[in-house]
Short mmCIF file of C-alpha atoms in Angstrom, two decimals:
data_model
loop_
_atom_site.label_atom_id
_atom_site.label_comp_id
_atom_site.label_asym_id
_atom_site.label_seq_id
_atom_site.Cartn_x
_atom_site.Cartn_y
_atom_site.Cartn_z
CA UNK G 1 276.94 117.32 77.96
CA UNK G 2 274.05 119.52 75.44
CA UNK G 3 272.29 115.96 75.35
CA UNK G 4 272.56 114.84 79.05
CA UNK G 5 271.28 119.26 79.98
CA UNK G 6 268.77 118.32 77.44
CA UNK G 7 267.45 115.15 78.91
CA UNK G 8 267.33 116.83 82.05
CA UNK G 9 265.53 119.79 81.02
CA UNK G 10 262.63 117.55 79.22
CA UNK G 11 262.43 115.49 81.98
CA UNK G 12 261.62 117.96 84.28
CA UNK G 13 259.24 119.18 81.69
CA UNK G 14 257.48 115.90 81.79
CA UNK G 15 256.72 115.76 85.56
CA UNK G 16 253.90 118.51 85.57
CA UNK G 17 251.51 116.56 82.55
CA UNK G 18 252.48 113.51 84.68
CA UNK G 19 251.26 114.58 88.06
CA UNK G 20 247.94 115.32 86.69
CA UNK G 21 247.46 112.26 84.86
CA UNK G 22 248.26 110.40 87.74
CA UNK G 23 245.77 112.60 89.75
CA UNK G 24 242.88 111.99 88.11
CA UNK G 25 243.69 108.48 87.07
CA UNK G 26 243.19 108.31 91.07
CA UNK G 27 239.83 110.08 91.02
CA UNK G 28 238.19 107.64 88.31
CA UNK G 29 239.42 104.62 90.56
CA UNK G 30 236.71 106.12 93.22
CA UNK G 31 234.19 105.53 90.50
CA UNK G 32 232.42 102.79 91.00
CA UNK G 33 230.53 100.75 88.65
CA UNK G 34 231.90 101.26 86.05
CA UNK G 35 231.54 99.14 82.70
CA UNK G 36 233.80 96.44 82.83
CA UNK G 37 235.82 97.98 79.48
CA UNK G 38 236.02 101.09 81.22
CA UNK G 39 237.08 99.51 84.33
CA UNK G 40 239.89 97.73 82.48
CA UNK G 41 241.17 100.85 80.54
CA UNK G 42 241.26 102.73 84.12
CA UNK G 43 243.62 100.12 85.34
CA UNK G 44 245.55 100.44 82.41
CA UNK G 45 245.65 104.39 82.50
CA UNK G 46 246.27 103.99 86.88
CA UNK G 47 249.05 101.69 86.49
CA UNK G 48 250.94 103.38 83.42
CA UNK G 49 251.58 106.86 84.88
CA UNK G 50 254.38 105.07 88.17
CA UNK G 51 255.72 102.97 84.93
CA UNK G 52 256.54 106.64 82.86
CA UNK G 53 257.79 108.26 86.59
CA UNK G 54 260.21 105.45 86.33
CA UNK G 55 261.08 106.81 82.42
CA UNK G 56 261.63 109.96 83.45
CA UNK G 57 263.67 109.51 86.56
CA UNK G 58 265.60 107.38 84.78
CA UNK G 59 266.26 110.09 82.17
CA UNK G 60 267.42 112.34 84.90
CA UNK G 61 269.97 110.40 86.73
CA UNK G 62 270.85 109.07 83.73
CA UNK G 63 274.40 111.14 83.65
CA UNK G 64 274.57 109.90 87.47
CA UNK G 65 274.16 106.12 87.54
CA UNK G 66 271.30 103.82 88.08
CA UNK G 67 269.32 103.29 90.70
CA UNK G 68 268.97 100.31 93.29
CA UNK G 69 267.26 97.18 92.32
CA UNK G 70 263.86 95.90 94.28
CA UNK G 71 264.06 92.14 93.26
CA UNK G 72 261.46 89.53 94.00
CA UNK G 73 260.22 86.32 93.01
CA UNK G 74 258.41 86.80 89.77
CA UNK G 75 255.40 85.36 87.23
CA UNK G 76 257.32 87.03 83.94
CA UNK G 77 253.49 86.46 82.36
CA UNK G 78 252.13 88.69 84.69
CA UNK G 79 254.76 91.50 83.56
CA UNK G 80 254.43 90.25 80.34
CA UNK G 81 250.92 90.89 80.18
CA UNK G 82 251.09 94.74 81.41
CA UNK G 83 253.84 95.40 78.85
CA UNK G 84 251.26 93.83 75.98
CA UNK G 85 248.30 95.60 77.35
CA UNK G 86 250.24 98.86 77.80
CA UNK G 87 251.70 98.64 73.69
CA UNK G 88 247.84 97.70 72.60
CA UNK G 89 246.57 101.09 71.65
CA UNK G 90 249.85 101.69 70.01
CA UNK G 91 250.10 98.59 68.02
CA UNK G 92 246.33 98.98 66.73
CA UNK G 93 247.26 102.16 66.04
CA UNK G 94 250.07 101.19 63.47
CA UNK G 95 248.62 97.97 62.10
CA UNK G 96 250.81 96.16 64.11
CA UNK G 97 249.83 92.37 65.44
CA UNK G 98 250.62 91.91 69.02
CA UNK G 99 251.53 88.47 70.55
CA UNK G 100 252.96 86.53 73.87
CA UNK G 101 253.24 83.31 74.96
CA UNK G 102 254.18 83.32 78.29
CA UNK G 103 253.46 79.99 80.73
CA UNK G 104 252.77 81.17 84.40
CA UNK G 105 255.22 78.81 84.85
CA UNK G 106 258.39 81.12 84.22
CA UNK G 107 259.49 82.56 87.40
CA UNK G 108 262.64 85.19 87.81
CA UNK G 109 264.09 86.68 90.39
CA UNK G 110 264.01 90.54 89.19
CA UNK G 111 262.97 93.72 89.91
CA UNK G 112 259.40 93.94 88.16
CA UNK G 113 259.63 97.74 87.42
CA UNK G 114 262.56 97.45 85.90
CA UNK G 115 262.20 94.07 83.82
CA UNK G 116 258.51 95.69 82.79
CA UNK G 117 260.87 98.94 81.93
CA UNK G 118 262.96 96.80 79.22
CA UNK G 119 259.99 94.71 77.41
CA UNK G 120 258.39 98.53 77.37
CA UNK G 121 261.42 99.22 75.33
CA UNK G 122 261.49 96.54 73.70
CA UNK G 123 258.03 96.53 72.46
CA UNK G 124 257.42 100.46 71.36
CA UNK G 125 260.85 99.61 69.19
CA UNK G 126 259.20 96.54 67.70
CA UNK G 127 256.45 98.25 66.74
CA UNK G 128 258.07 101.53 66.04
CA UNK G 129 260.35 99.61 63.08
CA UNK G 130 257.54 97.56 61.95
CA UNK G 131 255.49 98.02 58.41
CA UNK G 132 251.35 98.03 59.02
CA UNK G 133 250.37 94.43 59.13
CA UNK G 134 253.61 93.31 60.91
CA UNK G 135 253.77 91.37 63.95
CA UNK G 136 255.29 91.55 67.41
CA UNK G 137 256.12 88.65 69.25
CA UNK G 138 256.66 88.41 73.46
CA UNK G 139 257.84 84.94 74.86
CA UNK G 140 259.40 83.62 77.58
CA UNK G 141 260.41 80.36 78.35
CA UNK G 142 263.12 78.59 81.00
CA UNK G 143 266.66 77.69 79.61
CA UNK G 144 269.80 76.09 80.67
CA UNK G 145 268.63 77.29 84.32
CA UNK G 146 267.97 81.38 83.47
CA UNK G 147 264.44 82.76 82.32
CA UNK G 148 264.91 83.98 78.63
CA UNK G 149 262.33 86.68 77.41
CA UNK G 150 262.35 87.28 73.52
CA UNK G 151 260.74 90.27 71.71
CA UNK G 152 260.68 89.75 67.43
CA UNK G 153 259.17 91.50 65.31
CA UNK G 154 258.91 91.91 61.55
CA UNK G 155 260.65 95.20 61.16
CA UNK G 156 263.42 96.85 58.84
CA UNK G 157 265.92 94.69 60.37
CA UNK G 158 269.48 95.63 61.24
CA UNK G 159 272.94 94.84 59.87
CA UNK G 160 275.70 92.86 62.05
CA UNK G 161 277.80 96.05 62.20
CA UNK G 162 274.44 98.39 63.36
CA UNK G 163 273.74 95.19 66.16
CA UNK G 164 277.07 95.68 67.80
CA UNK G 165 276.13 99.14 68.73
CA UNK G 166 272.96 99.58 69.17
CA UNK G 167 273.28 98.78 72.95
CA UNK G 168 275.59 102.13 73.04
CA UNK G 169 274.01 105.62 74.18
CA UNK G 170 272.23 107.91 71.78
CA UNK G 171 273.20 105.24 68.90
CA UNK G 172 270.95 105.40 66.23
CA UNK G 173 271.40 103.08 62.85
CA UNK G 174 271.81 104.99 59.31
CA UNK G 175 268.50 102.86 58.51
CA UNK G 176 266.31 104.52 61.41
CA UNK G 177 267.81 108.03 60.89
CA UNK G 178 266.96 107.76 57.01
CA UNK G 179 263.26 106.42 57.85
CA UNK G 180 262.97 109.29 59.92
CA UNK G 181 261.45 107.11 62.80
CA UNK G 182 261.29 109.09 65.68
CA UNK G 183 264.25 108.06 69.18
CA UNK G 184 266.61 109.24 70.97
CA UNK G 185 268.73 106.53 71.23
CA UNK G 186 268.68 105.56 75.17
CA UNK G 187 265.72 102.89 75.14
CA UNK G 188 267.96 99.75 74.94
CA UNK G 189 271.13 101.28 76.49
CA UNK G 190 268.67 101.61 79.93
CA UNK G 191 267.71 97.96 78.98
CA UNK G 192 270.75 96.93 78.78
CA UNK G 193 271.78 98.47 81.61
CA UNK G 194 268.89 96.80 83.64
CA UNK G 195 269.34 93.46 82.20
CA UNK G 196 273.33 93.67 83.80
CA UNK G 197 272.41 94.77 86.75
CA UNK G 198 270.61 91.48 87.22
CA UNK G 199 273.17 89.13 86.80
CA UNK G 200 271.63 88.60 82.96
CA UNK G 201 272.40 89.15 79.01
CA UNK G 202 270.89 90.80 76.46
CA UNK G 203 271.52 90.48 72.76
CA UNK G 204 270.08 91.17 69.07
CA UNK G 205 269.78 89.14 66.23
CA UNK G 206 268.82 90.53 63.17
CA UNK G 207 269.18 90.94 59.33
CA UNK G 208 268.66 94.16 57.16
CA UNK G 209 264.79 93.47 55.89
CA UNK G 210 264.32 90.57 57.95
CA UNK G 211 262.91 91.71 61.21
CA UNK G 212 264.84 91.61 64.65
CA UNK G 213 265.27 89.36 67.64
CA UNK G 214 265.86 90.74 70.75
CA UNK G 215 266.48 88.53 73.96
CA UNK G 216 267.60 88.70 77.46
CA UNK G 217 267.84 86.28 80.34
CA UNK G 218 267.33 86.96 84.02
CA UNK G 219 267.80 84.46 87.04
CA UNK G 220 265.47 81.83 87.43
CA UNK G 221 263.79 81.35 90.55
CA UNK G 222 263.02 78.52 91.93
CA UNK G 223 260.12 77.13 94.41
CA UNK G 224 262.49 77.71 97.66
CA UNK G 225 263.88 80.76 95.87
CA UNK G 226 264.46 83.71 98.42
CA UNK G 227 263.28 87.61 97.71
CA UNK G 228 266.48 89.56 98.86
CA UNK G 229 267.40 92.15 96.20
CA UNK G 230 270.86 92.13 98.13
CA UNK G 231 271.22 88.42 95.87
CA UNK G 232 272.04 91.09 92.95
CA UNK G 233 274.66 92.57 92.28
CA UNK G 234 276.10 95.17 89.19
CA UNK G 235 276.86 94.20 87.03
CA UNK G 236 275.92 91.25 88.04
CA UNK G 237 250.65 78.49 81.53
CA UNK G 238 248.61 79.75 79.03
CA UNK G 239 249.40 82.54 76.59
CA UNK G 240 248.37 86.11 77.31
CA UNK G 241 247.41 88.75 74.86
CA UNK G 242 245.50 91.22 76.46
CA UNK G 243 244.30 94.65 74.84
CA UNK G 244 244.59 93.06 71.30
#
Protein backbone atom coordinates (compact mmCIF):
# COMPACT_ATOMS: atom_id res chain seq x y z
CA UNK A 1 0.00 0.00 0.00
CA UNK A 2 3.27 2.81 0.96
CA UNK A 3 4.43 1.83 -2.71
CA UNK A 4 1.07 1.93 -4.65
CA UNK A 5 0.35 5.89 -2.24
CA UNK A 6 3.78 6.45 -3.49
CA UNK A 7 3.29 5.82 -7.14
CA UNK A 8 0.34 7.80 -6.94
CA UNK A 9 1.74 10.70 -5.30
CA UNK A 10 4.79 10.92 -8.00
CA UNK A 11 2.57 10.52 -10.62
CA UNK A 12 0.59 13.28 -9.91
CA UNK A 13 3.81 15.09 -9.40
CA UNK A 14 4.77 14.34 -12.92
CA UNK A 15 1.68 15.82 -14.69
CA UNK A 16 2.58 19.61 -14.10
CA UNK A 17 6.49 19.32 -15.90
CA UNK A 18 4.45 17.26 -18.44
CA UNK A 19 1.81 19.74 -19.39
CA UNK A 20 4.36 22.26 -20.17
CA UNK A 21 6.50 20.20 -22.18
CA UNK A 22 3.74 19.22 -24.14
CA UNK A 23 2.74 22.96 -24.46
CA UNK A 24 5.49 24.24 -25.95
CA UNK A 25 6.42 21.17 -27.88
CA UNK A 26 3.03 22.50 -29.61
CA UNK A 27 4.31 26.05 -30.05
CA UNK A 28 7.68 24.98 -31.92
CA UNK A 29 5.42 22.80 -34.34
CA UNK A 30 3.99 26.43 -35.52
CA UNK A 31 7.56 27.16 -36.44
CA UNK A 32 8.10 26.87 -39.69
CA UNK A 33 11.21 26.34 -41.51
CA UNK A 34 12.94 24.96 -39.51
CA UNK A 35 16.32 22.99 -40.24
CA UNK A 36 15.53 19.68 -41.14
CA UNK A 37 17.57 18.27 -37.75
CA UNK A 38 15.61 20.55 -35.81
CA UNK A 39 12.51 19.62 -37.48
CA UNK A 40 13.19 15.95 -36.72
CA UNK A 41 14.11 16.46 -32.98
CA UNK A 42 10.66 18.53 -32.66
CA UNK A 43 8.82 15.50 -33.80
CA UNK A 44 10.65 13.51 -31.54
CA UNK A 45 10.14 15.94 -28.46
CA UNK A 46 5.96 16.41 -29.88
CA UNK A 47 5.38 12.83 -30.02
CA UNK A 48 7.21 11.69 -26.67
CA UNK A 49 5.28 13.79 -24.13
CA UNK A 50 1.32 11.52 -25.08
CA UNK A 51 3.89 8.35 -24.90
CA UNK A 52 5.08 9.49 -20.94
CA UNK A 53 1.02 10.60 -20.24
CA UNK A 54 0.52 7.00 -21.02
CA UNK A 55 3.56 6.17 -18.19
CA UNK A 56 2.10 8.03 -15.81
CA UNK A 57 -1.51 7.09 -16.07
CA UNK A 58 -0.51 3.86 -16.09
CA UNK A 59 1.32 4.38 -12.77
CA UNK A 60 -1.84 5.68 -11.31
CA UNK A 61 -4.37 3.09 -12.03
CA UNK A 62 -1.89 0.81 -11.58
CA UNK A 63 -3.49 -0.50 -8.04
CA UNK A 64 -6.91 -0.38 -10.17
CA UNK A 65 -6.43 -2.44 -13.33
CA UNK A 66 -5.52 -1.65 -16.84
CA UNK A 67 -7.01 0.17 -19.18
CA UNK A 68 -8.92 -0.75 -22.53
CA UNK A 69 -7.03 -1.73 -25.56
CA UNK A 70 -7.27 0.47 -29.03
CA UNK A 71 -6.07 -2.31 -31.49
CA UNK A 72 -5.41 -1.85 -35.16
CA UNK A 73 -3.69 -3.23 -37.99
CA UNK A 74 -0.05 -2.48 -37.53
CA UNK A 75 3.63 -1.87 -39.43
CA UNK A 76 5.65 -3.10 -36.02
CA UNK A 77 8.72 -1.09 -38.00
CA UNK A 78 6.96 1.93 -37.79
CA UNK A 79 6.63 1.47 -33.82
CA UNK A 80 9.80 0.06 -33.90
CA UNK A 81 11.34 2.98 -35.26
CA UNK A 82 9.79 5.60 -32.60
CA UNK A 83 10.90 3.33 -29.75
CA UNK A 84 14.72 3.45 -31.41
CA UNK A 85 14.53 7.09 -32.10
CA UNK A 86 13.02 7.84 -28.68
CA UNK A 87 16.15 5.54 -26.70
CA UNK A 88 18.82 7.47 -29.16
CA UNK A 89 19.88 10.27 -26.91
CA UNK A 90 19.95 7.81 -24.13
CA UNK A 91 21.94 5.15 -25.73
CA UNK A 92 24.64 7.80 -27.05
CA UNK A 93 24.57 8.93 -23.86
CA UNK A 94 25.82 5.58 -22.23
CA UNK A 95 27.97 4.25 -25.05
CA UNK A 96 25.42 2.05 -25.93
CA UNK A 97 24.99 0.74 -29.82
CA UNK A 98 21.46 0.84 -30.94
CA UNK A 99 20.04 -1.57 -33.61
CA UNK A 100 16.62 -2.94 -35.42
CA UNK A 101 15.83 -4.88 -38.13
CA UNK A 102 12.42 -4.67 -38.71
CA UNK A 103 10.84 -5.57 -42.48
CA UNK A 104 7.69 -3.34 -43.16
CA UNK A 105 6.48 -6.49 -43.80
CA UNK A 106 5.52 -7.52 -40.09
CA UNK A 107 2.05 -6.56 -39.43
CA UNK A 108 0.11 -7.10 -35.82
CA UNK A 109 -2.96 -6.54 -34.75
CA UNK A 110 -2.21 -4.37 -31.40
CA UNK A 111 -2.74 -1.42 -29.76
CA UNK A 112 0.31 0.85 -30.94
CA UNK A 113 0.51 2.87 -27.64
CA UNK A 114 0.70 0.15 -25.77
CA UNK A 115 3.05 -2.27 -27.89
CA UNK A 116 5.37 1.16 -28.30
CA UNK A 117 4.85 1.25 -24.22
CA UNK A 118 6.64 -2.35 -23.85
CA UNK A 119 9.71 -1.98 -26.47
CA UNK A 120 10.04 1.57 -24.37
CA UNK A 121 10.57 -0.75 -21.52
CA UNK A 122 12.27 -2.93 -23.02
CA UNK A 123 14.83 -0.74 -24.49
CA UNK A 124 15.70 1.87 -21.42
CA UNK A 125 16.32 -1.74 -19.49
CA UNK A 126 18.65 -2.88 -22.27
CA UNK A 127 20.49 -0.05 -22.13
CA UNK A 128 20.14 0.65 -18.48
CA UNK A 129 22.05 -3.02 -17.75
CA UNK A 130 24.44 -2.56 -20.48
CA UNK A 131 28.45 -1.73 -20.06
CA UNK A 132 29.61 1.46 -22.50
CA UNK A 133 30.27 -0.06 -25.86
CA UNK A 134 27.43 -2.64 -25.55
CA UNK A 135 24.79 -3.15 -27.97
CA UNK A 136 21.01 -3.23 -28.14
CA UNK A 137 19.28 -5.15 -30.55
CA UNK A 138 15.27 -4.57 -31.83
CA UNK A 139 13.84 -7.24 -34.33
CA UNK A 140 10.86 -8.48 -35.41
CA UNK A 141 10.06 -11.06 -37.63
CA UNK A 142 6.70 -13.43 -38.41
CA UNK A 143 6.58 -16.96 -36.72
CA UNK A 144 4.47 -19.97 -36.61
CA UNK A 145 1.54 -17.38 -37.52
CA UNK A 146 2.20 -14.55 -34.44
CA UNK A 147 4.56 -11.42 -34.91
CA UNK A 148 7.59 -11.99 -32.49
CA UNK A 149 9.51 -8.74 -31.40
CA UNK A 150 12.96 -9.42 -29.64
CA UNK A 151 14.98 -6.85 -27.61
CA UNK A 152 18.93 -8.29 -26.63
CA UNK A 153 21.31 -6.66 -25.39
CA UNK A 154 24.77 -7.22 -23.97
CA UNK A 155 24.09 -6.53 -20.36
CA UNK A 156 24.88 -8.13 -16.81
CA UNK A 157 22.66 -10.91 -17.63
CA UNK A 158 20.31 -12.68 -15.26
CA UNK A 159 20.18 -16.08 -13.53
CA UNK A 160 17.25 -18.75 -14.29
CA UNK A 161 15.94 -18.23 -10.74
CA UNK A 162 16.06 -14.00 -11.14
CA UNK A 163 14.12 -14.75 -14.92
CA UNK A 164 11.21 -16.43 -13.28
CA UNK A 165 10.43 -13.32 -11.43
CA UNK A 166 11.31 -10.60 -12.95
CA UNK A 167 7.83 -10.33 -14.64
CA UNK A 168 6.47 -9.88 -10.83
CA UNK A 169 5.76 -6.23 -9.37
CA UNK A 170 8.46 -4.14 -7.77
CA UNK A 171 10.91 -7.30 -8.35
CA UNK A 172 14.24 -6.27 -8.57
CA UNK A 173 17.34 -8.97 -9.00
CA UNK A 174 20.19 -9.02 -6.13
CA UNK A 175 22.48 -8.16 -9.30
CA UNK A 176 20.61 -4.74 -10.17
CA UNK A 177 20.12 -3.77 -6.47
CA UNK A 178 24.02 -4.36 -5.86
CA UNK A 179 24.92 -2.28 -9.18
CA UNK A 180 22.90 0.30 -7.81
CA UNK A 181 21.13 0.81 -11.27
CA UNK A 182 18.41 2.95 -10.78
CA UNK A 183 14.11 1.08 -11.13
CA UNK A 184 11.39 0.58 -9.53
CA UNK A 185 10.54 -2.60 -10.56
CA UNK A 186 7.09 -2.11 -12.64
CA UNK A 187 8.60 -1.63 -16.29
CA UNK A 188 8.15 -5.30 -17.44
CA UNK A 189 5.29 -6.24 -15.05
CA UNK A 190 3.17 -3.31 -17.27
CA UNK A 191 4.77 -5.16 -20.29
CA UNK A 192 3.79 -8.08 -19.37
CA UNK A 193 0.65 -7.10 -18.56
CA UNK A 194 0.17 -5.50 -22.09
CA UNK A 195 1.62 -8.31 -23.95
CA UNK A 196 -1.51 -10.66 -22.15
CA UNK A 197 -3.91 -8.50 -22.78
CA UNK A 198 -3.27 -9.13 -26.45
CA UNK A 199 -3.72 -12.59 -26.74
CA UNK A 200 0.43 -12.83 -26.71
CA UNK A 201 3.64 -14.11 -24.56
CA UNK A 202 6.42 -12.66 -23.26
CA UNK A 203 9.53 -14.31 -21.94
CA UNK A 204 13.40 -13.82 -20.97
CA UNK A 205 16.29 -15.64 -21.76
CA UNK A 206 19.32 -14.89 -20.19
CA UNK A 207 22.61 -15.92 -18.40
CA UNK A 208 24.47 -14.10 -15.49
CA UNK A 209 27.30 -12.06 -17.70
CA UNK A 210 25.91 -12.97 -20.88
CA UNK A 211 23.44 -10.36 -21.84
CA UNK A 212 19.53 -10.91 -22.00
CA UNK A 213 16.87 -11.83 -24.50
CA UNK A 214 13.68 -10.55 -24.15
CA UNK A 215 10.72 -11.53 -26.57
CA UNK A 216 7.08 -11.30 -26.99
CA UNK A 217 4.60 -12.22 -29.69
CA UNK A 218 1.42 -10.44 -30.65
CA UNK A 219 -1.26 -11.53 -33.34
CA UNK A 220 -0.39 -11.39 -36.75
CA UNK A 221 -2.47 -9.62 -39.07
CA UNK A 222 -3.13 -10.47 -42.13
CA UNK A 223 -4.03 -8.56 -45.60
CA UNK A 224 -8.01 -9.05 -44.95
CA UNK A 225 -7.26 -8.62 -41.24
CA UNK A 226 -10.10 -6.52 -39.50
CA UNK A 227 -9.33 -3.39 -36.89
CA UNK A 228 -11.89 -4.19 -34.03
CA UNK A 229 -10.12 -3.95 -30.65
CA UNK A 230 -13.30 -5.97 -29.42
CA UNK A 231 -11.05 -9.17 -31.35
CA UNK A 232 -9.00 -8.87 -27.87
CA UNK A 233 -9.63 -10.04 -25.08
CA UNK A 234 -7.68 -10.29 -21.28
CA UNK A 235 -5.95 -12.03 -20.89
CA UNK A 236 -6.19 -12.93 -24.02
CA UNK A 237 11.42 -4.25 -45.42
CA UNK A 238 14.41 -2.64 -44.73
CA UNK A 239 16.02 -2.12 -41.34
CA UNK A 240 15.46 1.07 -39.38
CA UNK A 241 17.81 2.77 -37.06
CA UNK A 242 16.92 6.15 -36.71
CA UNK A 243 18.57 8.74 -34.18
CA UNK A 244 21.79 6.58 -34.07
Amino acid sequence: NAKNEFLSSVSHELRTPLTSIRGYAGLLSMTACLPANVAYGREVITRNPDQLLNLVNDLLGTAAGFTELHAVRTVLADIVSQAVAAAGPRASASGVRLLAHAPDSVHAQCDPARVRQVLDNLLSNAIKYSPQGGTATVSCALRNGTAECKVEDTGMGISAQDSKEIFTRFFRSPAARKSSIPGLGLGLALSRDIVQRHGGTIWCDSQPGAGSVFTFTLPAAGPGAGTDAASLQAPRGTDRVPGT
